[in-house]
Coordinates of C-alpha atoms in Angstrom, one line a residue:
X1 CA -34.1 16.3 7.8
X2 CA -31.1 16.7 10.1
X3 CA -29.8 13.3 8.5
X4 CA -30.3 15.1 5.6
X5 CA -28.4 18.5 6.4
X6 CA -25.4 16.2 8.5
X7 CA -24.7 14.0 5.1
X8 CA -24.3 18.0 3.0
X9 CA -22.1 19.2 5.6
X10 CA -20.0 15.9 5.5
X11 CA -20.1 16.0 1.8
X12 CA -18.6 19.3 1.6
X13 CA -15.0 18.3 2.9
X14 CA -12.2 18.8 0.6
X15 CA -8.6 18.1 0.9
X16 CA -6.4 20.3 2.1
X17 CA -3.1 19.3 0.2
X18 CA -2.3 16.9 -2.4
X19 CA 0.5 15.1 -3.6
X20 CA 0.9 15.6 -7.2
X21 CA 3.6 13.9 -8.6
X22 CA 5.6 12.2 -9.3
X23 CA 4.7 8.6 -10.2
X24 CA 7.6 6.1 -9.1
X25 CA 9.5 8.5 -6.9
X26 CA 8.6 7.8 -3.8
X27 CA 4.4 9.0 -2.6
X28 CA 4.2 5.3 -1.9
X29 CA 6.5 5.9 0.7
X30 CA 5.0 9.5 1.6
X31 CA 1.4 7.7 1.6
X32 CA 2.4 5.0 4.3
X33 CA 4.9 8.3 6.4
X34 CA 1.9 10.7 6.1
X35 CA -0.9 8.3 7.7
X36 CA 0.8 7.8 10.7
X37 CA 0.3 11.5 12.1
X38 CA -3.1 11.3 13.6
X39 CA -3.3 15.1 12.4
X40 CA -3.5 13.8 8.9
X41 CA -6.2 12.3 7.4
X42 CA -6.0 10.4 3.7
X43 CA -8.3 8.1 2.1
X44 CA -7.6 4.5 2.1
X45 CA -7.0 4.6 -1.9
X46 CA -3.8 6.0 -2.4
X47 CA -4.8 7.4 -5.7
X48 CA -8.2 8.8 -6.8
X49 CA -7.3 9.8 -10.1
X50 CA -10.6 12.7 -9.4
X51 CA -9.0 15.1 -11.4
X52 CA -6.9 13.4 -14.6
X53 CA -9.5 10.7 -15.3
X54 CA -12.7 11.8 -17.1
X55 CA -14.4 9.3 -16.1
X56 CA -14.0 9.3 -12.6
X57 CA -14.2 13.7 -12.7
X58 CA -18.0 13.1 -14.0
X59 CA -18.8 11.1 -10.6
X60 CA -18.6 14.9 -9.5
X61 CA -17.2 16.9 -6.5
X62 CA -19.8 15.2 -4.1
X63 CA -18.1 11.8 -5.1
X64 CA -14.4 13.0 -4.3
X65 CA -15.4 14.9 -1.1
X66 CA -17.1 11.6 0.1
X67 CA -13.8 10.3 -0.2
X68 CA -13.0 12.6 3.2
X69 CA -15.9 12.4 4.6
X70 CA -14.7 10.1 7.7
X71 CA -12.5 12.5 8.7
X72 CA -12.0 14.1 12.0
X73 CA -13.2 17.9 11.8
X74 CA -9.4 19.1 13.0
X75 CA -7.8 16.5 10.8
X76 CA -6.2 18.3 7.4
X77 CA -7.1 16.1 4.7
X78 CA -5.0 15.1 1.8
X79 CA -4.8 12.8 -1.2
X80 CA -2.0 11.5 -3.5
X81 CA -2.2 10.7 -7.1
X82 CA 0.8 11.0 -9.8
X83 CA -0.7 11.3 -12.6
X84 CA -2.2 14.4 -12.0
X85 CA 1.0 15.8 -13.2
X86 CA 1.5 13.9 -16.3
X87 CA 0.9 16.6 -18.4
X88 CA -0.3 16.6 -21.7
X89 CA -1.2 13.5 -21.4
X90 CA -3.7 14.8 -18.0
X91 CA -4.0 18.2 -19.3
X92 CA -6.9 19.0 -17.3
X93 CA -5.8 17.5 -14.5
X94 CA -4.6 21.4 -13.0
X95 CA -6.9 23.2 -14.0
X96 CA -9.7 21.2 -12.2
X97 CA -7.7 21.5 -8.8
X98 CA -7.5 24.9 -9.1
X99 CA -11.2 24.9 -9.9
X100 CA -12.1 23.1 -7.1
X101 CA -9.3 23.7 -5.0
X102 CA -7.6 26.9 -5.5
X103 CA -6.1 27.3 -2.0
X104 CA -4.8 23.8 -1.9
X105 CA -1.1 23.0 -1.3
X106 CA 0.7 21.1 -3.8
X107 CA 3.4 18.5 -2.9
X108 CA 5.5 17.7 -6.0
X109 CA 8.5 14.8 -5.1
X110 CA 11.3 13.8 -8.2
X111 CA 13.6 11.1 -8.6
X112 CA 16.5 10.7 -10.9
X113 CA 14.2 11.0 -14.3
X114 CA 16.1 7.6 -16.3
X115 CA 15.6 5.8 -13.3
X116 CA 12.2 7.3 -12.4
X117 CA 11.1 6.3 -15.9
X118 CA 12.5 2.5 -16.3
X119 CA 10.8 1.9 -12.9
X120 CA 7.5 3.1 -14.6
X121 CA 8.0 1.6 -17.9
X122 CA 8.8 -1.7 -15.8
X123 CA 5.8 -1.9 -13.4
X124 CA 3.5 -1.0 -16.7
X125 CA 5.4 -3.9 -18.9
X126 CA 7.6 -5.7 -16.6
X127 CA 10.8 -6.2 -15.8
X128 CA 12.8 -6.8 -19.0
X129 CA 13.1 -3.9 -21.1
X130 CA 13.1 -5.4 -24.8
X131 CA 13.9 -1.6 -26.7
X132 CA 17.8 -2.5 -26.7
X133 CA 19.4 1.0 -27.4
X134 CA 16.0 2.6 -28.5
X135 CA 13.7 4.1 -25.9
X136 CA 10.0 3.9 -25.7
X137 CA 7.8 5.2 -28.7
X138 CA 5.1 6.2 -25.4
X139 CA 6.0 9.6 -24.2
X140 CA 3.6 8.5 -21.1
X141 CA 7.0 7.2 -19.7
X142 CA 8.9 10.0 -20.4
X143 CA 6.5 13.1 -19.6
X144 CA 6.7 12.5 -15.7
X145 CA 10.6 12.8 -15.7
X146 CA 10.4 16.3 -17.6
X147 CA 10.2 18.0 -13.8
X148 CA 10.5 21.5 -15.2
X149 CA 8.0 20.9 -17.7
X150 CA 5.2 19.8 -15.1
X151 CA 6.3 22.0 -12.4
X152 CA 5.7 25.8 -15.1
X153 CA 2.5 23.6 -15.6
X154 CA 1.5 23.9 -11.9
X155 CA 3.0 27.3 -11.8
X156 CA 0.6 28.7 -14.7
X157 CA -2.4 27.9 -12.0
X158 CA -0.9 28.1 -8.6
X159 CA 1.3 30.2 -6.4
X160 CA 4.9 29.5 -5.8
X161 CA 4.3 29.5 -2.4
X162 CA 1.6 26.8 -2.6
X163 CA 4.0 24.3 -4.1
X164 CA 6.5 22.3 -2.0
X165 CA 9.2 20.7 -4.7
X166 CA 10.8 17.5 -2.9
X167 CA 13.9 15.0 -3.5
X168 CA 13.3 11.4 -3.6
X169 CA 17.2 11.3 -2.5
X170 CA 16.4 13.2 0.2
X171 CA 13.5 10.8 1.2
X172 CA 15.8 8.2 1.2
X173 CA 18.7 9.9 3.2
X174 CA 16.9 11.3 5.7
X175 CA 13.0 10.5 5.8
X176 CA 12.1 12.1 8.8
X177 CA 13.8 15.5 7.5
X178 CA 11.3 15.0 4.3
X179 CA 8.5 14.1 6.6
X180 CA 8.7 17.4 8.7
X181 CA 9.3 19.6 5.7
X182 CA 6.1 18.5 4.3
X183 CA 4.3 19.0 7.6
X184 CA 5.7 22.3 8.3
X185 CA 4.3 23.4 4.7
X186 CA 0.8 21.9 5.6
X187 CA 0.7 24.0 8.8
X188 CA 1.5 21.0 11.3
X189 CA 4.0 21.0 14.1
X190 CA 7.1 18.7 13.6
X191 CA 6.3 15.2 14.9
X192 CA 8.3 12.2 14.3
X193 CA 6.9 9.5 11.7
X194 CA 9.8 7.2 10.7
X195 CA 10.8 5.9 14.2
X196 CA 13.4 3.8 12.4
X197 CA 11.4 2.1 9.3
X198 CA 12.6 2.5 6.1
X199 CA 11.8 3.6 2.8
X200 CA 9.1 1.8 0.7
X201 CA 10.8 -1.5 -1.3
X202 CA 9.0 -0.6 -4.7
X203 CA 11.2 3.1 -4.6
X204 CA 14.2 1.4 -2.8
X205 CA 15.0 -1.4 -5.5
X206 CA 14.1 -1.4 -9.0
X207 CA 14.6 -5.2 -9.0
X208 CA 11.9 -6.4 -6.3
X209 CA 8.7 -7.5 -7.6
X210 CA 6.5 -5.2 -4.9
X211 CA 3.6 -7.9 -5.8
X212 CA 5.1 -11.2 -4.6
X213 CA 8.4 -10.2 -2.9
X214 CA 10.2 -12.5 -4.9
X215 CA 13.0 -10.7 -7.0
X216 CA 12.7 -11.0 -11.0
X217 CA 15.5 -11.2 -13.6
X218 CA 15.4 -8.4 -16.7
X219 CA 17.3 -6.5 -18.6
X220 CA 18.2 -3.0 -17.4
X221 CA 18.4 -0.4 -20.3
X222 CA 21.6 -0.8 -21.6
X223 CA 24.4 2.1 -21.2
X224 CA 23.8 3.6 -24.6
X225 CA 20.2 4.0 -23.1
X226 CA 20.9 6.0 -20.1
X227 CA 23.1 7.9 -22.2
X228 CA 20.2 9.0 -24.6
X229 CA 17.9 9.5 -22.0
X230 CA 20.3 11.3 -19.9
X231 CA 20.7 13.8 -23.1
X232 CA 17.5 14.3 -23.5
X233 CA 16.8 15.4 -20.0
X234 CA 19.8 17.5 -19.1
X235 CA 17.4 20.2 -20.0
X236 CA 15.0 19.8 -18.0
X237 CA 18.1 19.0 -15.3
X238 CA 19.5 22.2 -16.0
X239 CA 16.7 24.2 -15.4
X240 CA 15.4 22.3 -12.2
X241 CA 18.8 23.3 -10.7
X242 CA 18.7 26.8 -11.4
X243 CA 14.7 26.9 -9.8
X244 CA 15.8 24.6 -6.7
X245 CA 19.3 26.2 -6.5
X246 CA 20.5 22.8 -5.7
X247 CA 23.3 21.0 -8.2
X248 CA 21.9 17.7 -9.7
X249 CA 25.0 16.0 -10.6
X250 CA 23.8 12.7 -9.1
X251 CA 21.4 11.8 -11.4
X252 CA 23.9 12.2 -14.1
X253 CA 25.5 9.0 -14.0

Protein backbone atom coordinates (compact mmCIF):
# COMPACT_ATOMS: atom_id res chain seq x y z
CA UNK A 1 0.00 0.00 0.00
CA UNK A 2 2.61 2.70 0.79
CA UNK A 3 4.48 1.42 -2.54
CA UNK A 4 1.42 1.97 -3.92
CA UNK A 5 0.61 5.60 -2.61
CA UNK A 6 4.82 6.61 -3.19
CA UNK A 7 4.56 5.52 -7.07
CA UNK A 8 0.96 8.19 -7.27
CA UNK A 9 2.77 10.84 -5.60
CA UNK A 10 5.89 10.28 -7.95
CA UNK A 11 3.55 10.08 -10.88
CA UNK A 12 2.10 13.35 -10.33
CA UNK A 13 5.34 15.51 -11.18
CA UNK A 14 4.97 17.78 -13.98
CA UNK A 15 7.34 20.10 -15.56
CA UNK A 16 7.74 23.28 -14.68
CA UNK A 17 8.94 24.99 -17.95
CA UNK A 18 9.30 23.98 -21.37
CA UNK A 19 11.09 24.78 -24.31
CA UNK A 20 8.91 25.16 -27.13
CA UNK A 21 10.53 26.09 -30.13
CA UNK A 22 12.15 26.46 -32.20
CA UNK A 23 13.42 23.40 -34.09
CA UNK A 24 17.18 24.05 -35.52
CA UNK A 25 17.83 27.19 -33.45
CA UNK A 26 19.67 26.28 -30.92
CA UNK A 27 17.53 23.93 -27.68
CA UNK A 28 20.22 21.45 -28.51
CA UNK A 29 22.50 23.69 -27.16
CA UNK A 30 19.97 24.98 -24.34
CA UNK A 31 19.40 21.04 -23.53
CA UNK A 32 23.20 20.31 -22.87
CA UNK A 33 23.50 24.44 -20.86
CA UNK A 34 20.32 23.67 -18.83
CA UNK A 35 21.50 20.12 -17.44
CA UNK A 36 24.33 21.30 -15.94
CA UNK A 37 22.53 23.34 -13.06
CA UNK A 38 21.93 20.77 -10.50
CA UNK A 39 18.61 22.97 -9.79
CA UNK A 40 17.29 21.77 -13.09
CA UNK A 41 16.05 18.64 -13.79
CA UNK A 42 15.23 17.34 -17.63
CA UNK A 43 14.64 13.91 -18.91
CA UNK A 44 17.27 12.18 -20.63
CA UNK A 45 15.20 12.48 -24.12
CA UNK A 46 15.52 15.70 -25.31
CA UNK A 47 12.22 15.68 -26.93
CA UNK A 48 9.00 13.91 -25.76
CA UNK A 49 6.84 15.02 -28.43
CA UNK A 50 3.82 14.44 -25.25
CA UNK A 51 1.89 17.04 -26.56
CA UNK A 52 2.11 17.41 -30.72
CA UNK A 53 2.13 13.59 -31.28
CA UNK A 54 -1.22 11.75 -30.98
CA UNK A 55 0.17 8.87 -30.43
CA UNK A 56 2.40 9.46 -27.84
CA UNK A 57 -0.51 12.11 -26.02
CA UNK A 58 -2.82 8.73 -25.75
CA UNK A 59 0.07 7.06 -23.48
CA UNK A 60 -1.61 9.76 -21.04
CA UNK A 61 -0.43 12.26 -18.47
CA UNK A 62 0.82 9.41 -16.06
CA UNK A 63 3.24 8.43 -19.05
CA UNK A 64 4.70 12.07 -19.41
CA UNK A 65 4.95 12.72 -15.63
CA UNK A 66 6.88 9.39 -15.30
CA UNK A 67 9.21 11.05 -17.51
CA UNK A 68 10.09 13.35 -14.21
CA UNK A 69 9.64 11.14 -11.86
CA UNK A 70 13.54 10.72 -10.83
CA UNK A 71 13.63 14.10 -10.00
CA UNK A 72 14.74 15.66 -6.87
CA UNK A 73 11.68 17.21 -4.96
CA UNK A 74 13.48 20.94 -5.09
CA UNK A 75 14.63 20.34 -8.58
CA UNK A 76 12.24 22.49 -11.22
CA UNK A 77 11.64 20.19 -13.98
CA UNK A 78 11.61 20.98 -17.62
CA UNK A 79 11.39 19.43 -21.12
CA UNK A 80 12.28 20.64 -24.62
CA UNK A 81 10.60 19.70 -27.81
CA UNK A 82 10.26 21.98 -31.06
CA UNK A 83 7.68 20.83 -32.58
CA UNK A 84 5.32 21.76 -30.21
CA UNK A 85 5.33 25.02 -31.94
CA UNK A 86 4.91 23.97 -35.47
CA UNK A 87 1.62 25.14 -35.80
CA UNK A 88 -0.88 24.00 -37.93
CA UNK A 89 0.82 21.28 -38.58
CA UNK A 90 0.81 20.45 -34.32
CA UNK A 91 -2.29 22.40 -33.73
CA UNK A 92 -3.08 20.74 -30.56
CA UNK A 93 0.08 20.86 -29.44
CA UNK A 94 -0.91 24.37 -27.08
CA UNK A 95 -3.82 23.69 -26.21
CA UNK A 96 -2.88 20.35 -24.41
CA UNK A 97 -0.09 22.31 -22.40
CA UNK A 98 -2.35 24.60 -21.31
CA UNK A 99 -4.62 21.79 -20.35
CA UNK A 100 -2.25 20.16 -18.50
CA UNK A 101 -0.02 22.79 -17.72
CA UNK A 102 -1.56 26.15 -17.51
CA UNK A 103 0.99 27.74 -15.22
CA UNK A 104 3.93 26.44 -17.06
CA UNK A 105 6.63 28.81 -18.55
CA UNK A 106 7.21 28.80 -22.02
CA UNK A 107 10.78 29.29 -23.56
CA UNK A 108 10.47 30.10 -27.26
CA UNK A 109 14.40 30.60 -29.03
CA UNK A 110 14.60 31.91 -33.12
CA UNK A 111 17.20 31.88 -35.50
CA UNK A 112 17.55 33.72 -38.73
CA UNK A 113 14.22 31.91 -40.39
CA UNK A 114 16.12 31.03 -44.20
CA UNK A 115 18.77 29.66 -42.34
CA UNK A 116 16.69 28.14 -39.58
CA UNK A 117 14.74 26.38 -42.29
CA UNK A 118 17.62 25.04 -44.85
CA UNK A 119 19.23 23.55 -41.63
CA UNK A 120 15.82 21.67 -41.16
CA UNK A 121 15.08 20.83 -44.60
CA UNK A 122 18.80 19.49 -44.61
CA UNK A 123 18.86 17.20 -41.49
CA UNK A 124 15.28 15.80 -42.77
CA UNK A 125 16.70 15.29 -46.58
CA UNK A 126 20.30 15.96 -46.35
CA UNK A 127 22.74 18.07 -47.30
CA UNK A 128 22.21 19.05 -50.99
CA UNK A 129 19.18 21.03 -51.61
CA UNK A 130 18.00 19.75 -55.18
CA UNK A 131 14.81 22.67 -55.51
CA UNK A 132 17.30 25.09 -57.54
CA UNK A 133 15.53 28.52 -57.30
CA UNK A 134 12.20 26.91 -56.09
CA UNK A 135 11.53 26.28 -52.38
CA UNK A 136 10.00 23.34 -50.71
CA UNK A 137 6.31 22.35 -51.69
CA UNK A 138 6.27 21.12 -47.54
CA UNK A 139 5.24 24.08 -45.48
CA UNK A 140 6.57 21.74 -42.43
CA UNK A 141 9.91 23.57 -43.33
CA UNK A 142 8.66 26.79 -43.45
CA UNK A 143 5.96 27.02 -40.60
CA UNK A 144 8.73 27.07 -37.69
CA UNK A 145 10.39 30.21 -39.25
CA UNK A 146 6.98 32.21 -39.23
CA UNK A 147 8.05 33.36 -35.43
CA UNK A 148 5.14 35.77 -35.19
CA UNK A 149 2.82 33.33 -36.38
CA UNK A 150 3.66 30.62 -33.64
CA UNK A 151 4.32 33.10 -30.95
CA UNK A 152 0.04 34.92 -31.31
CA UNK A 153 -0.44 31.02 -31.31
CA UNK A 154 1.08 30.65 -27.72
CA UNK A 155 -0.29 34.07 -26.88
CA UNK A 156 -4.08 32.91 -27.59
CA UNK A 157 -3.45 30.34 -24.53
CA UNK A 158 -0.86 31.78 -22.29
CA UNK A 159 0.15 34.97 -20.58
CA UNK A 160 2.78 37.30 -21.98
CA UNK A 161 4.47 37.02 -18.90
CA UNK A 162 4.76 33.26 -19.13
CA UNK A 163 6.65 33.40 -22.41
CA UNK A 164 10.42 34.11 -22.54
CA UNK A 165 11.11 34.96 -26.49
CA UNK A 166 15.06 34.23 -27.11
CA UNK A 167 17.81 34.92 -29.90
CA UNK A 168 19.81 32.21 -31.20
CA UNK A 169 22.46 35.16 -32.08
CA UNK A 170 22.39 35.98 -28.69
CA UNK A 171 23.15 32.21 -27.67
CA UNK A 172 25.91 32.29 -29.70
CA UNK A 173 27.39 35.76 -28.62
CA UNK A 174 27.11 35.51 -25.24
CA UNK A 175 25.77 32.03 -23.91
CA UNK A 176 26.03 32.60 -20.45
CA UNK A 177 23.88 35.91 -20.80
CA UNK A 178 21.11 33.49 -22.53
CA UNK A 179 21.66 30.92 -19.83
CA UNK A 180 20.97 33.36 -16.91
CA UNK A 181 18.01 35.08 -18.66
CA UNK A 182 16.32 31.84 -18.87
CA UNK A 183 17.09 30.94 -15.26
CA UNK A 184 16.03 34.23 -13.91
CA UNK A 185 12.53 33.66 -15.78
CA UNK A 186 12.30 30.05 -14.16
CA UNK A 187 12.80 31.48 -10.71
CA UNK A 188 16.58 30.39 -10.19
CA UNK A 189 19.40 32.44 -9.05
CA UNK A 190 22.19 33.27 -11.74
CA UNK A 191 24.77 30.47 -11.80
CA UNK A 192 27.37 30.05 -14.39
CA UNK A 193 26.83 27.09 -16.94
CA UNK A 194 29.21 27.77 -19.93
CA UNK A 195 32.58 27.91 -18.13
CA UNK A 196 34.14 28.41 -21.48
CA UNK A 197 32.41 25.56 -23.90
CA UNK A 198 30.87 26.58 -26.80
CA UNK A 199 27.84 26.43 -28.68
CA UNK A 200 26.43 23.06 -30.04
CA UNK A 201 28.21 22.14 -33.62
CA UNK A 202 24.72 21.11 -35.29
CA UNK A 203 23.46 25.16 -34.57
CA UNK A 204 27.15 26.49 -35.15
CA UNK A 205 27.69 25.11 -38.80
CA UNK A 206 25.24 24.15 -41.19
CA UNK A 207 27.98 22.10 -43.00
CA UNK A 208 28.91 19.46 -40.19
CA UNK A 209 27.30 16.25 -40.34
CA UNK A 210 26.37 16.22 -36.31
CA UNK A 211 26.14 12.19 -36.89
CA UNK A 212 29.67 11.26 -37.99
CA UNK A 213 31.66 14.58 -37.55
CA UNK A 214 32.84 14.29 -40.93
CA UNK A 215 31.83 17.53 -43.05
CA UNK A 216 29.52 16.80 -46.19
CA UNK A 217 29.47 18.60 -49.62
CA UNK A 218 25.84 20.08 -50.91
CA UNK A 219 24.43 22.67 -52.45
CA UNK A 220 23.35 25.71 -50.37
CA UNK A 221 20.04 27.35 -51.73
CA UNK A 222 21.07 29.45 -54.31
CA UNK A 223 20.85 33.42 -53.95
CA UNK A 224 17.60 33.74 -55.86
CA UNK A 225 16.51 31.35 -52.92
CA UNK A 226 17.30 33.37 -49.99
CA UNK A 227 15.94 36.11 -51.75
CA UNK A 228 12.36 34.46 -52.08
CA UNK A 229 12.48 33.19 -48.77
CA UNK A 230 13.72 36.39 -47.36
CA UNK A 231 10.48 38.07 -49.11
CA UNK A 232 8.27 35.94 -47.84
CA UNK A 233 9.35 36.33 -44.26
CA UNK A 234 9.96 39.99 -43.94
CA UNK A 235 6.47 39.85 -42.50
CA UNK A 236 6.75 37.92 -40.10
CA UNK A 237 10.40 39.99 -39.54
CA UNK A 238 8.63 43.01 -39.37
CA UNK A 239 6.33 42.16 -36.83
CA UNK A 240 8.81 40.23 -34.59
CA UNK A 241 10.62 43.56 -34.32
CA UNK A 242 7.92 45.71 -33.40
CA UNK A 243 6.90 42.82 -30.41
CA UNK A 244 10.73 42.36 -29.26
CA UNK A 245 11.54 46.12 -29.91
CA UNK A 246 14.82 44.88 -31.22
CA UNK A 247 15.83 45.72 -35.15
CA UNK A 248 16.43 42.36 -37.18
CA UNK A 249 18.49 43.56 -39.91
CA UNK A 250 20.87 40.66 -39.53
CA UNK A 251 18.88 38.08 -40.76
CA UNK A 252 18.29 40.01 -43.86
CA UNK A 253 21.19 39.20 -45.72
Amino acid sequence: MRSSLFNLFRRGRKPDFIVVGAAKAGTTTLFDYLRRDSRVFLPDRKELFFFSKDSVYEKGIGWYCDQFATARASQLCGEITPSYTVWPRYSEALPRIKRHLPRARLIYIMRNPVDRAWSHYRMVNGTSWPLGDRPPDDEGFAQPSEYMTQIRRILEFFDRAQLLPLLFDDLVRDPQSCCSEIQRFIGLEERNLVKGKTVHANAASDLLDSGNGHHRTGRMPSTELRLQLNRRFEPTLQDLESFLNRDLTMWRS
